[in-house]
Every structure is written in structure tokens, then in C-alpha cells.
PDB file of C-alpha atoms and ligand atoms in Angstrom:
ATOM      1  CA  UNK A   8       0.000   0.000   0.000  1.00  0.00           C
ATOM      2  CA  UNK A   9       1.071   3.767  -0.374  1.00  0.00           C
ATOM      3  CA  UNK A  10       1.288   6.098   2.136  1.00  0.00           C
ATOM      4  CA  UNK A  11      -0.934   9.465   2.048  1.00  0.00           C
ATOM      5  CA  UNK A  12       0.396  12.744   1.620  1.00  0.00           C
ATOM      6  CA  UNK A  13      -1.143  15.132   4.091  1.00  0.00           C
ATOM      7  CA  UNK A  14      -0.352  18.705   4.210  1.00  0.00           C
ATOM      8  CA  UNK A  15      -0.482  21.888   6.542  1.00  0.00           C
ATOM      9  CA  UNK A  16      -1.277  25.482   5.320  1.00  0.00           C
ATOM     10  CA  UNK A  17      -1.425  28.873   6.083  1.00  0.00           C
ATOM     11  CA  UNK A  18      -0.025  32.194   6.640  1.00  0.00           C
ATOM     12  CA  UNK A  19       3.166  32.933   8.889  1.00  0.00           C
ATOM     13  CA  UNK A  20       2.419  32.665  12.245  1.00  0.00           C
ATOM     14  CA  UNK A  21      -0.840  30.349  11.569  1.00  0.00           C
ATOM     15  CA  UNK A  22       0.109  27.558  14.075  1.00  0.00           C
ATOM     16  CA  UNK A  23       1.537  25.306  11.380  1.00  0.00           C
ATOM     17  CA  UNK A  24       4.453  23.935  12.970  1.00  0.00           C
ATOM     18  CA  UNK A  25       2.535  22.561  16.313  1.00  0.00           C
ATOM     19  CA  UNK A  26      -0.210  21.545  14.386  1.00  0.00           C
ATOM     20  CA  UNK A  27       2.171  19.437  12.521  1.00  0.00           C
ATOM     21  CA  UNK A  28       2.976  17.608  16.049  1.00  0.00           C
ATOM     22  CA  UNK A  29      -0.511  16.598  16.904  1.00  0.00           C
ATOM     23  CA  UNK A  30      -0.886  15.336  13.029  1.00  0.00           C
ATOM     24  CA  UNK A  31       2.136  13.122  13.605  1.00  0.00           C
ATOM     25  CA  UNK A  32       1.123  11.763  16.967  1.00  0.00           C
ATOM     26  CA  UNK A  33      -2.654  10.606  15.151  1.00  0.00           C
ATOM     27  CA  UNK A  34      -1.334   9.522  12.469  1.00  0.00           C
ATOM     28  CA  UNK A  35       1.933   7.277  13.990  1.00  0.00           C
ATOM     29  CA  UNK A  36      -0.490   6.033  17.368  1.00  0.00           C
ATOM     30  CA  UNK A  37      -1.831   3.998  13.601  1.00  0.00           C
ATOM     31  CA  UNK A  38       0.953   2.566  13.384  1.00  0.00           C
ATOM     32  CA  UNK A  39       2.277   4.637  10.220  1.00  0.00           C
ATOM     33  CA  UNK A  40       5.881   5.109   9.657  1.00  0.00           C
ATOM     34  CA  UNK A  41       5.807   9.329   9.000  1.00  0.00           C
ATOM     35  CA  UNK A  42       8.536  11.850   7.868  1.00  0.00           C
ATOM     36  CA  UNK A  43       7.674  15.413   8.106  1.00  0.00           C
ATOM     37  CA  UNK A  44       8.873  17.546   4.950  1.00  0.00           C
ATOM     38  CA  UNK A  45       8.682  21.337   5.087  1.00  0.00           C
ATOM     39  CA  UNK A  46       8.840  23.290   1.703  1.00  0.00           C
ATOM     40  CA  UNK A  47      10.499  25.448   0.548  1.00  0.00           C
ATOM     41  CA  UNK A  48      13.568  22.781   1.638  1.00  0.00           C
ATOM     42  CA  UNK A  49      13.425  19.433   2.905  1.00  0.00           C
ATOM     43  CA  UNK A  50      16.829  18.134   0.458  1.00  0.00           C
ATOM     44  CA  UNK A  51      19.947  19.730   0.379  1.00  0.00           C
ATOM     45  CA  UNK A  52      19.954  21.392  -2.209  1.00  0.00           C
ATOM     46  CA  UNK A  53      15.730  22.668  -1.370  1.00  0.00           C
ATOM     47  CA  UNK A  54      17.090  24.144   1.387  1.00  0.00           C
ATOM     48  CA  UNK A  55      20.125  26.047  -0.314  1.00  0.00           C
ATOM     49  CA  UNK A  56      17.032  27.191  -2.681  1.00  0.00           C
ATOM     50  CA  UNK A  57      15.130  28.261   0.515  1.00  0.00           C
ATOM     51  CA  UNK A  58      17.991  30.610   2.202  1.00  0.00           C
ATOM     52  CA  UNK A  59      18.042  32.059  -1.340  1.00  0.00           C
ATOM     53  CA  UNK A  60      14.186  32.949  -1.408  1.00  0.00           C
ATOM     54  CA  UNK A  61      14.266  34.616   2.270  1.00  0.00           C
ATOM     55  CA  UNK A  62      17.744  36.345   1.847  1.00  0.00           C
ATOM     56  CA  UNK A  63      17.484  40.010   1.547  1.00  0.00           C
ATOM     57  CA  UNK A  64      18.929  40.383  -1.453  1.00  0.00           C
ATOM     58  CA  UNK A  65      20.586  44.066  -2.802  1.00  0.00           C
ATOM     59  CA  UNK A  66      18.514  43.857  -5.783  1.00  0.00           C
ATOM     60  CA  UNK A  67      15.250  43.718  -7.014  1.00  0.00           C
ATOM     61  CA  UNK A  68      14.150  39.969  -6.827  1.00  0.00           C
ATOM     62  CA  UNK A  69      11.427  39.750  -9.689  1.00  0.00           C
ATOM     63  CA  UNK A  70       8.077  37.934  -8.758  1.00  0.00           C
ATOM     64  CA  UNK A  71       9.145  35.496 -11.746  1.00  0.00           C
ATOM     65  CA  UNK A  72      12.416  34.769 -10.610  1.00  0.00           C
ATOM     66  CA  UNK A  73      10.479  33.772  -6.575  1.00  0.00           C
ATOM     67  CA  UNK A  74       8.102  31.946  -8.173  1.00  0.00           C
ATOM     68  CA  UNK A  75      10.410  29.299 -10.621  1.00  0.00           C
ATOM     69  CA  UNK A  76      12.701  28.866  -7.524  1.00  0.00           C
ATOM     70  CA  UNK A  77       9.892  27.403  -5.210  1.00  0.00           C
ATOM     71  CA  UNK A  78       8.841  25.217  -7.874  1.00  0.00           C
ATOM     72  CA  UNK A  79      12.420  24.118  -8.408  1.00  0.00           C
ATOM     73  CA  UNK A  80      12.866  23.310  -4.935  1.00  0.00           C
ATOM     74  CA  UNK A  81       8.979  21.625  -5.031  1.00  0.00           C
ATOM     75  CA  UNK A  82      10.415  19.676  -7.649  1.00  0.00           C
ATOM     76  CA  UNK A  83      13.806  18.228  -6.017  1.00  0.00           C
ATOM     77  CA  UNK A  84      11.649  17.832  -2.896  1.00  0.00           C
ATOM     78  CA  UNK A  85       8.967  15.510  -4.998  1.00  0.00           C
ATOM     79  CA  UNK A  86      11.448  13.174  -6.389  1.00  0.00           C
ATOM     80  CA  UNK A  87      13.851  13.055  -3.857  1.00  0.00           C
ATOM     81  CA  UNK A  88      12.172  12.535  -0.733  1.00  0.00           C
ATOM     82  CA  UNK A  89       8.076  12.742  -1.381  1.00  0.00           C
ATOM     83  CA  UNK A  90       7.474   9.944  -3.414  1.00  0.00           C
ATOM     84  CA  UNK A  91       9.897   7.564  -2.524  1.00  0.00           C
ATOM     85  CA  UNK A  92       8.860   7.689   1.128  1.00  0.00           C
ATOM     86  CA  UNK A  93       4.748   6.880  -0.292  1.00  0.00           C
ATOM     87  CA  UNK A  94       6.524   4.546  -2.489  1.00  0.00           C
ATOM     88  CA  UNK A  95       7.777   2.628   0.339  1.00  0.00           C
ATOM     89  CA  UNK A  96       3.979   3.009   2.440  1.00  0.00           C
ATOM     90  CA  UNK A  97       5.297   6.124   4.547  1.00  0.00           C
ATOM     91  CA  UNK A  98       2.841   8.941   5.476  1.00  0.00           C
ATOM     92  CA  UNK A  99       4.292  12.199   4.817  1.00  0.00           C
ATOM     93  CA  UNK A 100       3.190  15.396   6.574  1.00  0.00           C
ATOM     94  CA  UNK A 101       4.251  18.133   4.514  1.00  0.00           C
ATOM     95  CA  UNK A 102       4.837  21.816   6.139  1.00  0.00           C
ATOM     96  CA  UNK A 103       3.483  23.922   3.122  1.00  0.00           C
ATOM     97  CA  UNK A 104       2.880  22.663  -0.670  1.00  0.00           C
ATOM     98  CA  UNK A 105       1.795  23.559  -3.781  1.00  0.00           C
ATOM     99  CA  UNK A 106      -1.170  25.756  -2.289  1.00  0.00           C
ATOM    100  CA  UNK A 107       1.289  27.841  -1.203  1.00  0.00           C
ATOM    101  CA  UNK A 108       2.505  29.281  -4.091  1.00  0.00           C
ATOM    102  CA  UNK A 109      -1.040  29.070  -5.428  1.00  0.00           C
ATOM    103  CA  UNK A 110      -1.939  31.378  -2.432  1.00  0.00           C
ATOM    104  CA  UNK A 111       1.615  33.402  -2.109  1.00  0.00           C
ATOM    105  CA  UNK A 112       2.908  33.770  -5.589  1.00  0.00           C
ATOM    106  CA  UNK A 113      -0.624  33.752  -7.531  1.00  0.00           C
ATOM    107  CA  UNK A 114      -3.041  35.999  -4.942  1.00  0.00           C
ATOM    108  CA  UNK A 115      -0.539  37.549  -3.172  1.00  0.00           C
ATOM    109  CA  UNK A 116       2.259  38.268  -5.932  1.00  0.00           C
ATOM    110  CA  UNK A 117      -0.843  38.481  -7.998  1.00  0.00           C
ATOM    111  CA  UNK A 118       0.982  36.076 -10.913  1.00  0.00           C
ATOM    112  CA  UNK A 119      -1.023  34.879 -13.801  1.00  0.00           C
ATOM    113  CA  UNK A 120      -3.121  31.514 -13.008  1.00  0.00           C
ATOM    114  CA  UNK A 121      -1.461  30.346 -16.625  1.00  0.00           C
ATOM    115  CA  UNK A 122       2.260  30.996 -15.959  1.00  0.00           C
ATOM    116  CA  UNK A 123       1.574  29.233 -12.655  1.00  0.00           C
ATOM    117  CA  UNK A 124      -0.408  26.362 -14.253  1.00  0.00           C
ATOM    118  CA  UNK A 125       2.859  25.808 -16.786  1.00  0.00           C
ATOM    119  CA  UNK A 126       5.151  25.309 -14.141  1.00  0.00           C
ATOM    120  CA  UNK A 127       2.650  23.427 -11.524  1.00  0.00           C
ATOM    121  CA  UNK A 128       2.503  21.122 -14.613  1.00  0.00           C
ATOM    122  CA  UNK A 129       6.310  20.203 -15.143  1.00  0.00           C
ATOM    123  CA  UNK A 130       6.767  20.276 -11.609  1.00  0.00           C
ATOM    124  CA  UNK A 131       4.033  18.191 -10.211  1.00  0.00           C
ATOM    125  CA  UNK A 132       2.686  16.288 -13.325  1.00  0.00           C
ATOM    126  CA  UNK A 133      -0.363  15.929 -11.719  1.00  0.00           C
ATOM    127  CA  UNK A 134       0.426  14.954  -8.420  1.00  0.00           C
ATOM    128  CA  UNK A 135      -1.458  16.244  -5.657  1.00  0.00           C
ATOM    129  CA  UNK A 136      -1.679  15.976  -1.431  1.00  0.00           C
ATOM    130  CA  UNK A 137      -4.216  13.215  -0.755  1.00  0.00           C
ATOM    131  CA  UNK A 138      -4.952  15.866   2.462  1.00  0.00           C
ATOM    132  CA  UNK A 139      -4.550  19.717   3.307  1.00  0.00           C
ATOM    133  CA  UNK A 140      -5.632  20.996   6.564  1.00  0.00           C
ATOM    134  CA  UNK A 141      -5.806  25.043   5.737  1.00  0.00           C
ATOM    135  CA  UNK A 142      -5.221  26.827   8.902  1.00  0.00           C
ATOM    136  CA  UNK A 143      -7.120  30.394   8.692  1.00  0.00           C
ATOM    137  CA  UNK A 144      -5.650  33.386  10.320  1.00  0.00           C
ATOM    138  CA  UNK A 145      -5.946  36.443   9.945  1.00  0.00           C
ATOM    139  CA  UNK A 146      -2.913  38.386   8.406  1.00  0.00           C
ATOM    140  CA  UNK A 147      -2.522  41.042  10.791  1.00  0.00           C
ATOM    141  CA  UNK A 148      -2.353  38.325  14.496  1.00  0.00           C
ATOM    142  CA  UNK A 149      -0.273  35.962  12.043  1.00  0.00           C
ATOM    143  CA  UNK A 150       2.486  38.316  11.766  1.00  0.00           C
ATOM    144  CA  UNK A 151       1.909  39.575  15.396  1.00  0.00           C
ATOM    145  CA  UNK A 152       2.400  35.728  16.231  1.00  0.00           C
ATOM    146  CA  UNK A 153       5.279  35.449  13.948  1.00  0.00           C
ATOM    147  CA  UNK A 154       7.213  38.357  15.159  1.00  0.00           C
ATOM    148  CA  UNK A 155       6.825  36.711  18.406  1.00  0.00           C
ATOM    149  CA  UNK A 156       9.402  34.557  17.300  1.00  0.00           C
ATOM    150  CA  UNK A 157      11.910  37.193  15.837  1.00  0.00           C
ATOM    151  CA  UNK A 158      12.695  39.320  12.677  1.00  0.00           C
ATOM    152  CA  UNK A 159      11.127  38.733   9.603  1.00  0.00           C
ATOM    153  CA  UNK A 160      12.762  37.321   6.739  1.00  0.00           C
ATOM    154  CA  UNK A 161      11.877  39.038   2.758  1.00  0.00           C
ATOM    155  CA  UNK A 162       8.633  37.361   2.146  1.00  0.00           C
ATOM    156  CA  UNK A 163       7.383  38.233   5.742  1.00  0.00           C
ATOM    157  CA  UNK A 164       8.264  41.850   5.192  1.00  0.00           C
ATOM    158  CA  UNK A 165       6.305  42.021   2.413  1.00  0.00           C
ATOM    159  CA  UNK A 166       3.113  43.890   3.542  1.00  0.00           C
ATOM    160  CA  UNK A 167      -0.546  43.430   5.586  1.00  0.00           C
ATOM    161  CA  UNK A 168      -2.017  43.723   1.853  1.00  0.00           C
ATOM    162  CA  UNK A 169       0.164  41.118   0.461  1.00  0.00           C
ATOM    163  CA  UNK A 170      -0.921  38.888   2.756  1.00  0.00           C
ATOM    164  CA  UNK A 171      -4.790  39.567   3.237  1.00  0.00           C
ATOM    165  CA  UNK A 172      -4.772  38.684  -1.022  1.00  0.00           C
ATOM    166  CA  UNK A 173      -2.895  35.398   0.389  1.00  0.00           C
ATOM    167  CA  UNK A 174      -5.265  34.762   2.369  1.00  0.00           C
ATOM    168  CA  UNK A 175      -8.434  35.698   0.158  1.00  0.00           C
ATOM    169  CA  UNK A 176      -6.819  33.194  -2.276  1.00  0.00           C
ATOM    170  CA  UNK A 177      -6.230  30.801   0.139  1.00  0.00           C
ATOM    171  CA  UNK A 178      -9.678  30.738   1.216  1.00  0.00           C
ATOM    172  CA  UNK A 179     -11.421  30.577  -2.672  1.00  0.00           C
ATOM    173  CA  UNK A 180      -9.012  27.429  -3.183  1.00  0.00           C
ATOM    174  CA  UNK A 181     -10.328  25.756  -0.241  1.00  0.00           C
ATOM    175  CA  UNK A 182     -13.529  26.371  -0.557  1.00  0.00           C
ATOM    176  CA  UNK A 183     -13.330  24.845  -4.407  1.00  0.00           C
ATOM    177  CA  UNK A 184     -11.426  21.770  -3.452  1.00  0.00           C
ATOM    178  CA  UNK A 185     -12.775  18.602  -1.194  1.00  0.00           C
ATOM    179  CA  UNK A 186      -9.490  17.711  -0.686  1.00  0.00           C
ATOM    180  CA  UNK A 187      -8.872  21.043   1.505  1.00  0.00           C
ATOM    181  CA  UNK A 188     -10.209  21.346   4.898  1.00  0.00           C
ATOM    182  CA  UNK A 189     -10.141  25.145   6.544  1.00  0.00           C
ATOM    183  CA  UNK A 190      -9.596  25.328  10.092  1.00  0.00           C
ATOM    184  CA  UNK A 191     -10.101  28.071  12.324  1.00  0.00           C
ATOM    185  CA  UNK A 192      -6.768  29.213  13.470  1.00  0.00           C
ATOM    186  CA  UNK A 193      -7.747  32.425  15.253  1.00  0.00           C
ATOM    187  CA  UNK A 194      -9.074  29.756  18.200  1.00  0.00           C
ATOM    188  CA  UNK A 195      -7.093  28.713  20.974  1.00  0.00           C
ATOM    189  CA  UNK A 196      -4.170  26.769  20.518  1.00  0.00           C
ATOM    190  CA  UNK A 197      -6.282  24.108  22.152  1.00  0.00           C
ATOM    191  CA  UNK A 198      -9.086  24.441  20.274  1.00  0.00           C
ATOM    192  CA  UNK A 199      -6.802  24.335  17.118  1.00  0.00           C
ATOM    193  CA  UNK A 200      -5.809  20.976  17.877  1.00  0.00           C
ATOM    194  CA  UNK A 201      -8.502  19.399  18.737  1.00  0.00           C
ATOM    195  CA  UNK A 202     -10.086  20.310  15.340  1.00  0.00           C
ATOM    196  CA  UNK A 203      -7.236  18.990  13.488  1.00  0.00           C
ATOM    197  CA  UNK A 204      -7.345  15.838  15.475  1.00  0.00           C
ATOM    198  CA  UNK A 205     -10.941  15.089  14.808  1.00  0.00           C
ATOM    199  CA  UNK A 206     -10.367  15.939  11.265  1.00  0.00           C
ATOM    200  CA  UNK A 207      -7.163  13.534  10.828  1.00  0.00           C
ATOM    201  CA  UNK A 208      -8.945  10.591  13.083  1.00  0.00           C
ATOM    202  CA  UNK A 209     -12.130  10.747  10.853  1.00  0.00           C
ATOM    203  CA  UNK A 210     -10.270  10.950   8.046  1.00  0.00           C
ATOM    204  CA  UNK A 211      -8.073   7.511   9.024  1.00  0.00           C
ATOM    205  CA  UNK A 212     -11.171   5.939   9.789  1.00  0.00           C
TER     206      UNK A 212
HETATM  207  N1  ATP B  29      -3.998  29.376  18.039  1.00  0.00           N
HETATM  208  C1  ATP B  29      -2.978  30.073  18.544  1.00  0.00           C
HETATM  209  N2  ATP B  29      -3.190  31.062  19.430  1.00  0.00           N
HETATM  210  C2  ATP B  29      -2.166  31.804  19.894  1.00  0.00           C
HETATM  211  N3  ATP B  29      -0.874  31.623  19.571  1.00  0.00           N
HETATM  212  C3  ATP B  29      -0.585  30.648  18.703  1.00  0.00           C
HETATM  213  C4  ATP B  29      -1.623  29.825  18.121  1.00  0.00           C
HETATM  214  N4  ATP B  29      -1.045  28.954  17.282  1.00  0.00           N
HETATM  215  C5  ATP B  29       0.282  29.208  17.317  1.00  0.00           C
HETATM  216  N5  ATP B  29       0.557  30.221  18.177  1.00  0.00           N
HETATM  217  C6  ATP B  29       1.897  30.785  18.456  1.00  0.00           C
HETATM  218  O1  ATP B  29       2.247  31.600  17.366  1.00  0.00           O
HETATM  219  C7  ATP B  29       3.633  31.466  17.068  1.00  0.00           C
HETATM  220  C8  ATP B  29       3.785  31.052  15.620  1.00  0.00           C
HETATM  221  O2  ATP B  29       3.283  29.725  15.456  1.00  0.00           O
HETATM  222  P1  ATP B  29       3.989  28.702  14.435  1.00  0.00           P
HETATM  223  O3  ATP B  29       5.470  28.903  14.453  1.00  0.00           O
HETATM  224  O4  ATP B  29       3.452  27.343  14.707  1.00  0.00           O
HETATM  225  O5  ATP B  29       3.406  29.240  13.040  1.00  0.00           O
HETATM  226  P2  ATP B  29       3.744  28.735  11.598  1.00  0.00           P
HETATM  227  O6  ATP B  29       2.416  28.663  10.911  1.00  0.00           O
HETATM  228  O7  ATP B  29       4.552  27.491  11.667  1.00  0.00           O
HETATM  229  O8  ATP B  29       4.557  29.945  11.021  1.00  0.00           O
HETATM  230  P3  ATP B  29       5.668  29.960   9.827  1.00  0.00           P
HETATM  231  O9  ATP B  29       4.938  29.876   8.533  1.00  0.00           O
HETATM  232  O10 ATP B  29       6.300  31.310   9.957  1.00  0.00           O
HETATM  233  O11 ATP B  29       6.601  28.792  10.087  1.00  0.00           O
HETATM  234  C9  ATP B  29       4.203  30.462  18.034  1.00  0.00           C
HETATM  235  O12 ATP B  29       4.809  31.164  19.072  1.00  0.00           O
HETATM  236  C10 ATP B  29       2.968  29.729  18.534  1.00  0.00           C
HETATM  237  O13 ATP B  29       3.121  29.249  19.848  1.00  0.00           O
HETATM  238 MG1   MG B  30       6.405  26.982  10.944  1.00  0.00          MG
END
């Protein structure tokens, strides 16, 4: 049998990261071997490609030039380490995906849904999380949250607008696609988690 692909979403700050933790705890009390992935990274040479994304470059870094560098990374991400590990009947829990860029680069970066769907294409080839938990938040208490942690890299510096047309994308993709549950993140950590939990048990069951 393959394993499932499930994946975590949102905006900085969203609770992705502990949310992550409860996933893996459902998901391995199964008795599934899981490896966590996070994106952009998760291979050497992904996360060479990630430092390159959030470094504050002295130039101009065009929208084009942010947008084929996550999908390169995607793609050595995919083949190296993604499918393999289903291959082999491992669940992978995947911090941030393909929705991301369909949320960052194409609401936020506002980037044509037909450059995007060229590249999605040679980099995914159709391949697609079996499972996305969408964890809503809103922009302005994300980046409170986030700065919580310390300074913001390039993308997080990038604006409250740039991040409410995230978001606004974020939410029209999951509302069009079964395969994308949205879950409140503005709750209580608590609360948070026990939504996701309820979600990943009845989906297991
Ligand atoms: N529901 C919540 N209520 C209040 N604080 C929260 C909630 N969820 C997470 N936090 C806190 O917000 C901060 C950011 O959370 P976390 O690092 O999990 O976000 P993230 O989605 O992984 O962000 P990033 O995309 O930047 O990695 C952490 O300090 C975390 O404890
Ligand atoms: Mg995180």
C-alpha cells in the first residue's frame, strides 16, 4: 500500500508547525511510519534554494524569478524525498505545498493563473496531497504571532495587503477543493488541535 500525503497550510504565524505535532502523533499512534517535509527545503539542495528565497537580497528579486525557484525546490523535494517515502507506504506530513505558491505567488504576488499552471505542470505532473488541513488566520495576528518569534525574513516583510490577497486566495481554493479542509486558526491553541485531530482521526477511519 502507499502512504498518504497530508499537508499543513497557512499564513506565517498560523500555528503550522505545532499543528504538525498533533498530526504526527494521530497519524503514527496507527501505526504509520511518518517523515515530516517542510517546503520550501526538505533536500539539500531545497534548502540552499530556501535561504536564497528569504535572503534580503541588494537587488530587485522579480516575482518570476520567486516563483520558478519554489517550484524548483517543489520539484527536487517531490522526487527526492516525497514519493519515494509513499513509495515505500510512509505517510508524509508536509509543512506547506503547492497551495502555497497558489496562495503566495498567484493571490498575493498576484501572478497569472497560466504561468503558474505551466510550471505546476512540469513540476508536479499531476500529483497532488491526498490531504490539506488550511489553517485560517488572519494576516494582521499571524504576523503579530510570527514576530513573536523574531525578525522577519523578505517574504514576511512584504506587507498586511500582500498577505490579506494570500489569504483571500487561500480561502477561494479551499472552498473549491474537497481535498482542503479550513480550520479556524484564530481559536485557541487548544481548540486548534482538537479540530485537526478530529479531522485527521475521521479521516483515518
Ligand atoms: N492558536 C494560537 N493562538 C495563539 N498563539 C498561537 C496559536 N497557534 C500558534 N501560536 C503561536 O504563534 C507562534 C507562531 O506559530 P507557528 O510557528 O506554529 O506558526 P507557523 O504557521 O509554523 O509559522 P511559519 O509559517 O512562519 O513557520 C508560536 O509562538 C505559537 O506558539
Ligand atoms: Mg512553521
Amino acid at each position: 500500500m502507499t502512504g498518504k500525503f497530508i499537508v499543513i497550510e497557512g499564513l506565517e504565524g498560523a500555528g503550522k508547525s505545532s499543528v504538525i505535532d498533533v498530526v504526527k502523533r494521530v497519524v503514527t499512534d496507527r501505526g504509520y511510519t511518518c517523515i515530516n517535509t517542510r517546503e520550501p527545503g526538505g533536500t539539500p539542495m531545497a534548502e540552499a534554494i530556501r535561504e536564497c528565497v528569504k535572503h534580503e537580497w541588494q537587488e530587485s528579486v522579480s516575482e518570476e524569478t520567486e516563483l520558478m525557484l519554489m517550484y524548483a525546490a517543489r520539484r527536487q523535494l517531490l522526487v527526492n524525498v516525497i514519493q519515494p517515502a509513499l513509495a515505500k507506504g510512509h505517510w508524509v506530513i508536509g509543512d506547506r505545498h503547492d497551495l502555497s505558491s497558489l496562495a503566495y505567488q498567484g493571490g498575493g504576488r498576484q501572478i497569472d493563473a497560466d504561468k503558474l499552471d505551466a510550471l505546476r505542470q512540469l513540476c508536479l505532473q499531476g500529483f497532488r496531497p491526498d490531504l490539506t488541513l488550511y489553517l485560517d488566520v488572519d494576516p494582521a495576528e499571524g504576523l503579530k504571532r510570527a514576530r513573536g518569534r523574531g525578525e522577519l525574513d523578505r517574504i514576511e516583510k512584504s506587507g498586511l495587503g500582500f498577505f490579506e490577497r494570500t489569504r483571500e486566495r487561500y480561502l477561494q481554493l479551499a472552498n473549491s477543493d474537497d481535498r482542503v479542509h479550513t480550520v479556524d486558526a484564530m481559536q485557541p491553541m487548544n481548540k486548534v488541535h482538537e479540530t485537526v485531530r478530529k479531522t485527521i482521526e475521521a479521516y483515518l477511519s
